[in-house]
Amino acid sequence: MTDEQPLSAAAGEPTPGRKLLEWRMTRRQFVVIAGGGVAAIAVAGAYDLSTMDSTPGKSPFWMVRVVRAGRGGRLTASGQRAFHAAPGPSVFTSQLSPHAVSRPAGSSSSHADGHTGGGSDLATSYPQPQNLTWGDVVVLEVEVVNIAAVSMLFSPGQLRLKLANGQTITPEDASCSPEPIAAGTVEMMWISYLAPSDAAEFSVEFTDPQHDALLALGVPLLVTAKEQS
Amino acid sequence: MSTLNIFVNEGFLPMVDGSLVYHRGFGERRTSVGAPAPSLALSPHVFTADGRTVKSRTYPLNAVPPPLGRPAPAYSDPKHPGQYLVRRRYWASYFPERTLIAEAGSTISLRVHNNLAKAHELMFLGVGPKGTNRTTGKIAPGKAVLLEFKAPLPGTYIYCDPGSRPDDASKDPVERTLGLAGALMVADPKSPWRTTADGPEFERQWLWICHAVDPQWARIASRGQTVDPKATPAFPRYFTLNGRSGFQSLAISTNEAANHVREEDTLMSGSARHVDVRDFSKDATADTARTGQVMRFLNTGVVHHQLHFHGNHVWTVSRNGKMHPRSGGFVGPDGDVVLQHWEDVVEMHPLDRKDSVLPLKRPPDSIDPVWDARTVDWPYPMHCHAEPSQVAAGGMYPGGLVGHWTIAAPVDVPRPPGSATATEGQKP
């Protein structure tokens, strides 16, 4: 099993404007080895980057866990897209050193217009867009387990990044589309979000409208990405 | 005569932001609420005058489907350099999901199965004598009812579940807002390239179903509770055009198959042409007409929409089945102008139906050097001007009702046989 494979639809095609990020990886499926229920998970192709795992959210139907989290800038210092090609998980593995996001001393907020992330100071120092849209990208690697007895529809949009002030954020991109997950199957995926530069604390909300449930998930230690230019 | 089976279903659909929202819908097969791919919309079907029911995304059935929805022109226009003569009575039109098509003289035969836990109804608004409705009446859970009626006069109609107000469907928007709604288009097979006997001739036509999705109403309904619009006023978050909103509506998603369908059935496109709105059947040659493309707008939702076109105005010809006059216009009781005229914004009240012609003419503000130098498609936005749609989900149209139309790049087609070359003073 390979860790990364280009999405066939991405190769050689014009890049739509919305696809700021486009993960060139296939979804990795892990099959639950069930013996009278969920007994064990056979994992292959684990990443070599270790972070603190968060406690999974669990309902009678889903178990969802943010395995790893990364943070980078949308833009380079010259204002160009930081990820001119599709950034894959390698951005957050081979090129990075994990460390907690911290607020540089003496920095000030870049979001004085009220669109803040709940903090008053910059948490990162990535270049910020002139149009005051959010300049940071937060990427989550998520493990989703269907622990129900039937196939169920899953959409990356069910996971919203939550800021300290309570605002939640729609995914900007994901490595998969809304589609069914078979009973007893584990899916690994990446979901990216834009985020304000002054946001230092994140959590995740998983909404399951089919069962009228809401799960709160923690986010592991963020690692930060260097720009690819 | 064959009967189309319809199932009243429920399920969850992904919205443009990836959220899953509960919907109800008239589907083609029985599915359960937890189905990963619930059947909540009908594929287009055609009830033919000779008694067949044909599943088809295009109509007329024997006409040529335009590649990617875009009709190719017949000739370059010798009188208007850079513009084209478009084929008369040649191209088929693609129709979106939720559309039923009936030919004049046909019988519409439907067997409606209620797959839900409460009673539901399928009502066709204004299709009976003197504008009366045709309905299944309330269908008990687990039961089915046969509904048959003669196709009404050519035009566009709405079908929906009228909820608690079968006497006046406009008074209860809940069930249709949850998804129990769609469109019926009736065409005269003897003149399928006209909206009505006295309506405009067109190159091809498009049908737009405007809608709005309210997640809070959906959540209440998903719990089996009754939505009370007084206690929970409508507050839609997603505004859809033929079922999609935001970037998905613009055919720029990563789903190439969905983009393809979108181009075929929703995003108008064609070559620039010279149109005279006084006569949409004016011909340059026997096989061409100086006409545009017809837009059939319907609003099955709960809010007003304001469809604003860039690049060209549209020529609105009718509302709710009545042709507007060409002179002696007046302002109707709800503020709508009753007159055929150019419109920058087409206002659509809930349950409104309007027909307009998109001329696909050279944009009036394109100066000669720009027009003469064009080599690529020129796309123009269409967006809903209603504020809730513009700012849905906080921003510029992430969940809003948007689309676009395109003047096709110049193509190399000959002049009509026997036509003279460009007159003096005109560019070849």
Short mmCIF file of C-alpha atoms in Angstrom, two decimals, chain B:
data_model
loop_
_atom_site.label_atom_id
_atom_site.label_comp_id
_atom_site.label_asym_id
_atom_site.label_seq_id
_atom_site.Cartn_x
_atom_site.Cartn_y
_atom_site.Cartn_z
CA MET B 1 -49.97 4.39 -21.93
CA SER B 2 -47.33 3.50 -19.35
CA THR B 3 -47.36 4.64 -15.77
CA LEU B 4 -44.37 6.22 -14.03
CA ASN B 5 -43.81 5.04 -10.48
CA ILE B 6 -42.84 7.76 -8.03
CA PHE B 7 -41.71 7.22 -4.45
CA VAL B 8 -41.99 9.76 -1.65
CA ASN B 9 -38.64 9.27 0.09
CA GLU B 10 -36.40 10.90 2.64
CA GLY B 11 -32.66 10.96 3.11
CA PHE B 12 -29.58 13.09 3.60
CA LEU B 13 -27.79 15.02 0.86
CA PRO B 14 -24.40 16.74 0.95
CA MET B 15 -24.62 20.48 0.49
CA VAL B 16 -22.02 22.62 -1.23
CA ASP B 17 -20.04 22.99 2.02
CA GLY B 18 -20.12 19.27 2.67
CA SER B 19 -22.75 19.41 5.38
CA LEU B 20 -25.36 16.68 5.27
CA VAL B 21 -28.91 18.01 5.29
CA TYR B 22 -32.14 16.05 5.57
CA HIS B 23 -34.37 16.17 2.49
CA ARG B 24 -37.60 14.71 1.25
CA GLY B 25 -38.17 14.09 -2.41
CA PHE B 26 -40.12 12.45 -5.19
CA GLY B 27 -37.76 9.67 -6.24
CA GLU B 28 -37.64 6.86 -8.76
CA ARG B 29 -37.13 3.94 -6.41
CA ARG B 30 -37.89 3.16 -2.82
CA THR B 31 -35.03 4.10 -0.50
CA SER B 32 -34.75 4.45 3.25
CA VAL B 33 -33.75 7.49 5.26
CA GLY B 34 -30.32 6.05 5.96
CA ALA B 35 -29.58 5.10 2.39
CA PRO B 36 -26.14 6.36 1.33
CA ALA B 37 -27.60 7.40 -2.03
CA PRO B 38 -31.27 8.15 -1.45
CA SER B 39 -33.59 8.62 -4.43
CA LEU B 40 -34.95 12.11 -3.91
CA ALA B 41 -35.41 13.42 -7.43
CA LEU B 42 -36.88 12.17 -10.69
CA SER B 43 -34.80 11.89 -13.81
CA PRO B 44 -36.48 13.68 -16.70
CA HIS B 45 -39.20 11.57 -18.33
CA VAL B 46 -41.24 12.37 -21.42
CA PHE B 47 -44.92 11.47 -21.73
CA THR B 48 -45.40 11.30 -25.49
CA ALA B 49 -48.58 12.03 -27.41
CA ASP B 50 -48.59 8.42 -28.65
CA GLY B 51 -48.77 7.04 -25.11
CA ARG B 52 -45.17 6.21 -24.25
CA THR B 53 -43.24 7.22 -21.17
CA VAL B 54 -39.62 7.68 -22.14
CA LYS B 55 -36.76 8.34 -19.76
CA SER B 56 -34.74 11.03 -21.48
CA ARG B 57 -32.67 14.02 -20.46
CA THR B 58 -33.26 15.62 -23.84
CA TYR B 59 -36.27 16.80 -25.79
CA PRO B 60 -37.40 16.67 -28.60
CA LEU B 61 -36.62 12.99 -28.49
CA ASN B 62 -35.42 12.72 -32.07
CA ALA B 63 -33.44 15.98 -32.13
CA VAL B 64 -29.67 16.26 -31.89
CA PRO B 65 -28.30 16.83 -28.36
CA PRO B 66 -25.88 19.75 -28.45
CA PRO B 67 -22.36 18.74 -27.40
CA LEU B 68 -21.82 19.87 -23.81
CA GLY B 69 -25.13 21.69 -24.13
CA ARG B 70 -23.81 24.21 -26.65
CA PRO B 71 -25.52 24.41 -30.04
CA ALA B 72 -23.11 24.95 -32.91
CA PRO B 73 -24.11 27.61 -35.43
CA ALA B 74 -25.10 26.86 -39.02
CA TYR B 75 -23.34 29.70 -40.79
CA SER B 76 -21.46 32.88 -40.20
CA ASP B 77 -23.75 35.86 -40.56
CA PRO B 78 -22.91 37.75 -43.75
CA LYS B 79 -24.67 40.87 -42.51
CA HIS B 80 -23.14 40.89 -39.06
CA PRO B 81 -19.46 39.98 -39.08
CA GLY B 82 -18.34 38.07 -36.06
CA GLN B 83 -21.83 36.76 -35.46
CA TYR B 84 -23.63 33.65 -36.59
CA LEU B 85 -26.86 32.25 -37.94
CA VAL B 86 -28.27 29.59 -35.66
CA ARG B 87 -30.04 26.44 -36.72
CA ARG B 88 -33.83 26.42 -36.74
CA ARG B 89 -35.70 23.42 -35.33
CA TYR B 90 -32.56 21.34 -35.01
CA TRP B 91 -31.09 21.07 -31.51
CA ALA B 92 -32.51 19.16 -28.59
CA SER B 93 -32.41 20.65 -25.09
CA TYR B 94 -31.16 18.99 -21.93
CA PHE B 95 -33.36 19.12 -18.83
CA PRO B 96 -32.38 18.86 -15.18
CA GLU B 97 -33.49 16.40 -12.56
CA ARG B 98 -37.00 16.90 -11.19
CA THR B 99 -38.34 17.73 -14.67
CA LEU B 100 -41.25 15.89 -16.20
CA ILE B 101 -42.03 16.62 -19.84
CA ALA B 102 -45.42 16.01 -21.44
CA GLU B 103 -46.42 16.43 -25.03
CA ALA B 104 -49.72 18.11 -25.78
CA GLY B 105 -52.31 15.38 -26.19
CA SER B 106 -50.55 12.97 -23.86
CA THR B 107 -51.89 11.55 -20.63
CA ILE B 108 -49.67 11.93 -17.59
CA SER B 109 -49.90 8.73 -15.58
CA LEU B 110 -48.19 8.46 -12.21
CA ARG B 111 -48.41 5.97 -9.40
CA VAL B 112 -47.21 7.68 -6.24
CA HIS B 113 -45.98 5.48 -3.39
CA ASN B 114 -45.68 7.07 0.03
CA ASN B 115 -42.59 5.60 1.65
CA LEU B 116 -42.71 7.88 4.69
CA ALA B 117 -44.31 7.69 8.10
CA LYS B 118 -46.78 10.52 7.55
CA ALA B 119 -49.30 11.26 4.81
CA HIS B 120 -48.04 13.08 1.74
CA GLU B 121 -49.47 14.37 -1.50
CA LEU B 122 -48.39 15.11 -5.05
CA MET B 123 -50.15 18.09 -6.57
CA PHE B 124 -49.67 19.65 -10.01
CA LEU B 125 -50.52 23.33 -9.74
CA GLY B 126 -52.70 24.97 -12.35
CA VAL B 127 -52.82 22.07 -14.80
CA GLY B 128 -56.58 21.51 -14.67
CA PRO B 129 -59.46 23.40 -16.29
CA LYS B 130 -59.43 27.11 -15.41
CA GLY B 131 -56.17 26.72 -13.57
CA THR B 132 -57.34 24.16 -11.07
CA ASN B 133 -54.94 21.63 -9.59
CA ARG B 134 -54.59 17.89 -10.11
CA THR B 135 -53.62 15.90 -7.05
CA THR B 136 -53.31 12.47 -5.56
CA GLY B 137 -54.90 13.73 -2.38
CA LYS B 138 -53.33 12.62 0.87
CA ILE B 139 -51.57 9.29 0.53
CA ALA B 140 -51.36 7.30 3.74
CA PRO B 141 -48.01 5.86 4.80
CA GLY B 142 -47.19 2.71 2.86
CA LYS B 143 -49.97 3.31 0.35
CA ALA B 144 -49.95 4.21 -3.34
CA VAL B 145 -52.31 6.32 -5.44
CA LEU B 146 -52.67 6.49 -9.23
CA LEU B 147 -52.89 10.00 -10.67
CA GLU B 148 -53.77 10.47 -14.32
CA PHE B 149 -54.64 13.61 -16.22
CA LYS B 150 -54.45 15.06 -19.68
CA ALA B 151 -51.47 17.28 -20.39
CA PRO B 152 -52.47 20.90 -19.92
CA LEU B 153 -51.73 23.67 -22.39
CA PRO B 154 -48.06 24.04 -23.39
CA GLY B 155 -46.10 25.85 -20.74
CA THR B 156 -44.27 25.26 -17.47
CA TYR B 157 -45.89 24.13 -14.23
CA ILE B 158 -44.85 23.27 -10.68
CA TYR B 159 -45.60 20.07 -8.83
CA CYS B 160 -45.24 19.82 -5.07
CA ASP B 161 -46.63 18.51 -1.82
CA PRO B 162 -48.89 21.34 -0.60
CA GLY B 163 -48.56 20.19 3.00
CA SER B 164 -51.34 21.38 5.26
CA ARG B 165 -52.84 23.68 2.61
CA PRO B 166 -54.02 21.69 -0.40
CA ASP B 167 -56.55 24.46 -0.92
CA ASP B 168 -53.73 26.95 -1.53
CA ALA B 169 -50.25 25.56 -1.93
CA SER B 170 -48.70 29.00 -1.58
CA LYS B 171 -49.75 29.08 2.08
CA ASP B 172 -47.62 26.16 3.24
CA PRO B 173 -44.09 26.07 1.85
CA VAL B 174 -42.69 23.46 4.24
CA GLU B 175 -42.94 20.20 2.31
CA ARG B 176 -41.80 21.67 -0.96
CA THR B 177 -38.92 23.43 0.80
CA LEU B 178 -37.88 20.07 2.22
CA GLY B 179 -37.63 18.88 -1.37
CA LEU B 180 -41.04 17.64 -2.44
CA ALA B 181 -41.26 19.75 -5.60
CA GLY B 182 -40.35 19.81 -9.26
CA ALA B 183 -41.33 21.00 -12.72
CA LEU B 184 -43.68 19.87 -15.47
CA MET B 185 -42.99 21.21 -18.95
CA VAL B 186 -45.64 20.73 -21.60
CA ALA B 187 -44.62 21.06 -25.24
CA ASP B 188 -46.56 20.90 -28.48
CA PRO B 189 -44.89 18.14 -30.50
CA LYS B 190 -45.93 19.97 -33.66
CA SER B 191 -43.93 23.04 -32.66
CA PRO B 192 -41.48 21.93 -29.96
CA TRP B 193 -39.17 24.85 -30.56
CA ARG B 194 -41.76 27.31 -29.20
CA THR B 195 -42.81 27.72 -25.58
CA THR B 196 -46.45 28.09 -26.55
CA ALA B 197 -48.39 28.55 -29.75
CA ASP B 198 -47.86 32.30 -29.52
CA GLY B 199 -44.56 32.08 -27.68
CA PRO B 200 -41.11 32.80 -29.03
CA GLU B 201 -39.26 30.42 -31.29
CA PHE B 202 -35.90 29.39 -29.82
CA GLU B 203 -32.64 27.68 -30.69
CA ARG B 204 -32.70 25.55 -27.54
CA GLN B 205 -34.25 25.99 -24.10
CA TRP B 206 -33.16 25.72 -20.47
CA LEU B 207 -35.19 25.05 -17.36
CA TRP B 208 -34.05 26.51 -14.07
CA ILE B 209 -35.54 25.40 -10.77
CA CYS B 210 -34.70 27.94 -8.09
CA HIS B 211 -34.85 26.64 -4.56
CA ALA B 212 -33.71 27.30 -0.99
CA VAL B 213 -32.67 24.80 1.69
CA ASP B 214 -33.30 25.51 5.36
CA PRO B 215 -31.20 23.20 7.58
CA GLN B 216 -33.18 24.07 10.70
CA TRP B 217 -36.47 23.11 9.10
CA ALA B 218 -34.72 20.00 7.82
CA ARG B 219 -33.49 19.10 11.28
CA ILE B 220 -36.95 19.48 12.78
CA ALA B 221 -38.45 17.33 10.04
CA SER B 222 -35.74 14.69 10.39
CA ARG B 223 -36.85 14.16 13.97
CA GLY B 224 -40.36 13.42 12.79
CA GLN B 225 -41.59 16.73 14.17
CA THR B 226 -43.79 19.24 12.39
CA VAL B 227 -42.22 22.41 11.08
CA ASP B 228 -44.21 25.46 12.14
CA PRO B 229 -43.05 28.46 10.06
CA LYS B 230 -44.47 30.83 12.66
CA ALA B 231 -42.44 29.30 15.47
CA THR B 232 -39.40 28.72 13.27
CA PRO B 233 -39.34 31.28 10.46
CA ALA B 234 -37.61 30.23 7.28
CA PHE B 235 -33.90 30.95 7.35
CA PRO B 236 -32.38 29.19 4.36
CA ARG B 237 -28.64 28.64 4.26
CA TYR B 238 -28.32 27.15 0.76
CA PHE B 239 -29.82 28.66 -2.38
CA THR B 240 -29.84 26.29 -5.29
CA LEU B 241 -30.15 26.42 -9.05
CA ASN B 242 -31.22 23.02 -10.36
CA GLY B 243 -30.16 21.52 -7.06
CA ARG B 244 -26.71 23.02 -6.71
CA SER B 245 -25.23 26.19 -5.31
CA GLY B 246 -21.92 28.00 -5.08
CA PHE B 247 -18.97 26.61 -7.00
CA GLN B 248 -20.80 23.38 -7.70
CA SER B 249 -23.43 25.36 -9.56
CA LEU B 250 -20.71 26.91 -11.72
CA ALA B 251 -19.38 23.55 -12.94
CA ILE B 252 -15.95 24.16 -11.45
CA SER B 253 -16.00 21.36 -8.91
CA THR B 254 -13.53 18.48 -8.91
CA ASN B 255 -16.39 16.21 -9.97
CA GLU B 256 -15.96 16.28 -13.74
CA ALA B 257 -19.06 14.19 -14.38
CA ALA B 258 -21.23 16.58 -12.38
CA ASN B 259 -19.62 19.53 -14.16
CA HIS B 260 -20.45 17.95 -17.50
CA VAL B 261 -24.11 17.51 -16.62
CA ARG B 262 -24.17 21.08 -15.38
CA GLU B 263 -22.89 22.41 -18.69
CA GLU B 264 -25.51 20.41 -20.54
CA ASP B 265 -28.60 21.30 -18.55
CA THR B 266 -28.01 24.58 -16.71
CA LEU B 267 -25.26 26.88 -18.02
CA MET B 268 -26.45 28.58 -21.18
CA SER B 269 -24.04 28.74 -24.03
CA GLY B 270 -24.05 29.51 -27.73
CA SER B 271 -22.62 31.57 -30.53
CA ALA B 272 -23.20 35.29 -30.79
CA ARG B 273 -26.08 36.20 -33.03
CA HIS B 274 -28.13 39.16 -34.15
CA VAL B 275 -31.61 38.97 -32.62
CA ASP B 276 -34.65 41.09 -33.32
CA VAL B 277 -37.01 40.78 -30.35
CA ARG B 278 -39.92 41.98 -32.45
CA ASP B 279 -39.83 38.67 -34.29
CA PHE B 280 -37.96 35.68 -32.89
CA SER B 281 -38.84 33.73 -36.04
CA LYS B 282 -37.21 36.13 -38.42
CA ASP B 283 -35.15 34.07 -40.79
CA ALA B 284 -31.98 34.72 -42.70
CA THR B 285 -32.15 31.41 -44.53
CA ALA B 286 -34.76 28.69 -44.55
CA ASP B 287 -32.89 26.63 -41.99
CA THR B 288 -31.87 29.43 -39.60
CA ALA B 289 -33.66 31.88 -37.32
CA ARG B 290 -32.54 35.08 -35.67
CA THR B 291 -33.46 33.99 -32.20
CA GLY B 292 -31.92 33.27 -28.83
CA GLN B 293 -32.34 30.59 -26.19
CA VAL B 294 -35.40 30.34 -23.96
CA MET B 295 -35.08 30.29 -20.19
CA ARG B 296 -37.89 28.72 -18.22
CA PHE B 297 -37.55 29.88 -14.62
CA LEU B 298 -39.45 28.32 -11.70
CA ASN B 299 -39.22 29.07 -8.02
CA THR B 300 -40.14 26.07 -5.88
CA GLY B 301 -38.57 27.58 -2.79
CA VAL B 302 -39.64 29.72 0.11
CA VAL B 303 -37.85 32.98 -0.68
CA HIS B 304 -37.91 35.49 -3.51
CA HIS B 305 -35.12 35.28 -6.04
CA GLN B 306 -33.75 37.98 -8.30
CA LEU B 307 -31.91 36.52 -11.25
CA HIS B 308 -29.42 39.08 -12.50
CA PHE B 309 -27.60 38.56 -15.78
CA HIS B 310 -24.35 40.18 -16.80
CA GLY B 311 -23.45 40.67 -20.45
CA ASN B 312 -26.96 40.62 -21.90
CA HIS B 313 -30.36 41.58 -20.65
CA VAL B 314 -33.04 38.95 -21.09
CA TRP B 315 -36.35 39.51 -22.83
CA THR B 316 -39.14 38.36 -20.54
CA VAL B 317 -42.20 37.13 -22.41
CA SER B 318 -44.54 35.52 -19.92
CA ARG B 319 -45.35 34.92 -16.29
CA ASN B 320 -47.33 32.07 -14.78
CA GLY B 321 -48.60 30.88 -18.13
CA LYS B 322 -49.77 34.24 -19.43
CA MET B 323 -47.98 35.97 -22.27
CA HIS B 324 -47.05 39.55 -21.53
CA PRO B 325 -48.38 42.08 -24.06
CA ARG B 326 -45.95 43.86 -26.35
CA SER B 327 -47.66 47.19 -25.73
CA GLY B 328 -50.02 48.70 -23.18
CA GLY B 329 -48.01 47.36 -20.28
CA PHE B 330 -48.86 47.98 -16.65
CA VAL B 331 -47.66 47.22 -13.15
CA GLY B 332 -49.43 44.26 -11.63
CA PRO B 333 -50.78 44.07 -8.08
CA ASP B 334 -47.54 42.54 -6.74
CA GLY B 335 -45.32 45.10 -8.43
CA ASP B 336 -44.35 43.02 -11.44
CA VAL B 337 -44.22 44.75 -14.82
CA VAL B 338 -46.71 43.13 -17.18
CA LEU B 339 -45.07 43.85 -20.51
CA GLN B 340 -42.60 42.10 -22.73
CA HIS B 341 -39.39 43.98 -22.05
CA TRP B 342 -35.67 43.74 -21.41
CA GLU B 343 -34.85 42.83 -17.85
CA ASP B 344 -31.60 43.15 -15.97
CA VAL B 345 -33.07 41.25 -13.05
CA VAL B 346 -35.85 38.69 -13.27
CA GLU B 347 -37.77 38.63 -10.02
CA MET B 348 -39.11 35.27 -9.00
CA HIS B 349 -41.68 35.08 -6.24
CA PRO B 350 -42.23 31.71 -4.55
CA LEU B 351 -44.10 29.42 -6.98
CA ASP B 352 -43.52 31.88 -9.83
CA ARG B 353 -42.95 30.69 -13.39
CA LYS B 354 -41.45 32.96 -16.01
CA ASP B 355 -40.17 32.57 -19.55
CA SER B 356 -37.44 34.82 -20.90
CA VAL B 357 -35.24 34.83 -23.97
CA LEU B 358 -31.48 35.11 -23.59
CA PRO B 359 -30.47 36.73 -26.87
CA LEU B 360 -26.79 35.73 -26.80
CA LYS B 361 -26.02 38.92 -28.60
CA ARG B 362 -22.80 40.85 -28.70
CA PRO B 363 -22.58 42.59 -25.31
CA PRO B 364 -23.46 46.23 -25.91
CA ASP B 365 -20.40 47.53 -24.08
CA SER B 366 -17.87 45.51 -26.08
CA ILE B 367 -16.13 47.98 -28.36
CA ASP B 368 -14.99 46.93 -31.81
CA PRO B 369 -11.30 46.35 -31.03
CA VAL B 370 -12.22 44.08 -28.15
CA TRP B 371 -14.99 42.27 -29.99
CA ASP B 372 -12.89 41.76 -33.10
CA ALA B 373 -9.96 40.41 -31.10
CA ARG B 374 -11.84 37.78 -29.16
CA THR B 375 -10.58 34.23 -29.59
CA VAL B 376 -11.98 32.50 -26.55
CA ASP B 377 -15.28 31.92 -24.78
CA TRP B 378 -16.68 34.91 -22.98
CA PRO B 379 -18.45 33.76 -19.83
CA TYR B 380 -20.76 36.12 -17.96
CA PRO B 381 -22.10 35.69 -14.43
CA MET B 382 -25.67 35.20 -13.45
CA HIS B 383 -26.30 35.63 -9.77
CA CYS B 384 -29.24 36.05 -7.48
CA HIS B 385 -29.46 39.64 -6.26
CA ALA B 386 -31.51 38.73 -3.20
CA GLU B 387 -29.38 39.54 -0.19
CA PRO B 388 -29.83 36.26 1.70
CA SER B 389 -28.55 34.35 -1.29
CA GLN B 390 -25.63 36.68 -1.91
CA VAL B 391 -24.27 36.38 1.61
CA ALA B 392 -25.33 32.83 2.43
CA ALA B 393 -22.81 31.19 4.77
CA GLY B 394 -20.98 34.48 5.12
CA GLY B 395 -19.27 35.67 1.98
CA MET B 396 -19.83 36.00 -1.70
CA TYR B 397 -22.00 33.14 -2.82
CA PRO B 398 -20.43 30.16 -1.08
CA GLY B 399 -23.96 28.84 -0.67
CA GLY B 400 -25.70 31.14 -3.07
CA LEU B 401 -27.70 30.79 -6.25
CA VAL B 402 -25.23 31.42 -9.05
CA GLY B 403 -24.62 30.40 -12.63
CA HIS B 404 -23.14 31.75 -15.78
CA TRP B 405 -23.77 31.92 -19.50
CA THR B 406 -21.25 31.95 -22.30
CA ILE B 407 -20.79 33.54 -25.68
CA ALA B 408 -18.87 30.87 -27.54
CA ALA B 409 -15.50 31.57 -29.06
CA PRO B 410 -15.55 32.31 -32.79
CA VAL B 411 -15.86 29.20 -34.89
CA ASP B 412 -15.01 28.56 -38.49
CA VAL B 413 -18.26 27.99 -40.33
CA PRO B 414 -19.09 29.09 -43.89
CA ARG B 415 -21.44 31.79 -44.98
CA PRO B 416 -24.84 30.62 -46.21
CA PRO B 417 -24.73 29.24 -49.76
CA GLY B 418 -25.14 32.01 -52.28
CA SER B 419 -24.73 34.82 -49.78
CA ALA B 420 -22.90 37.96 -50.77
CA THR B 421 -19.67 38.94 -49.12
CA ALA B 422 -19.63 41.56 -46.41
CA THR B 423 -20.91 44.89 -47.56
CA GLU B 424 -18.63 47.85 -47.82
CA GLY B 425 -17.63 49.24 -44.50
CA GLN B 426 -18.08 45.92 -42.74
CA LYS B 427 -15.20 43.83 -41.62
CA PRO B 428 -15.01 40.47 -43.36
#
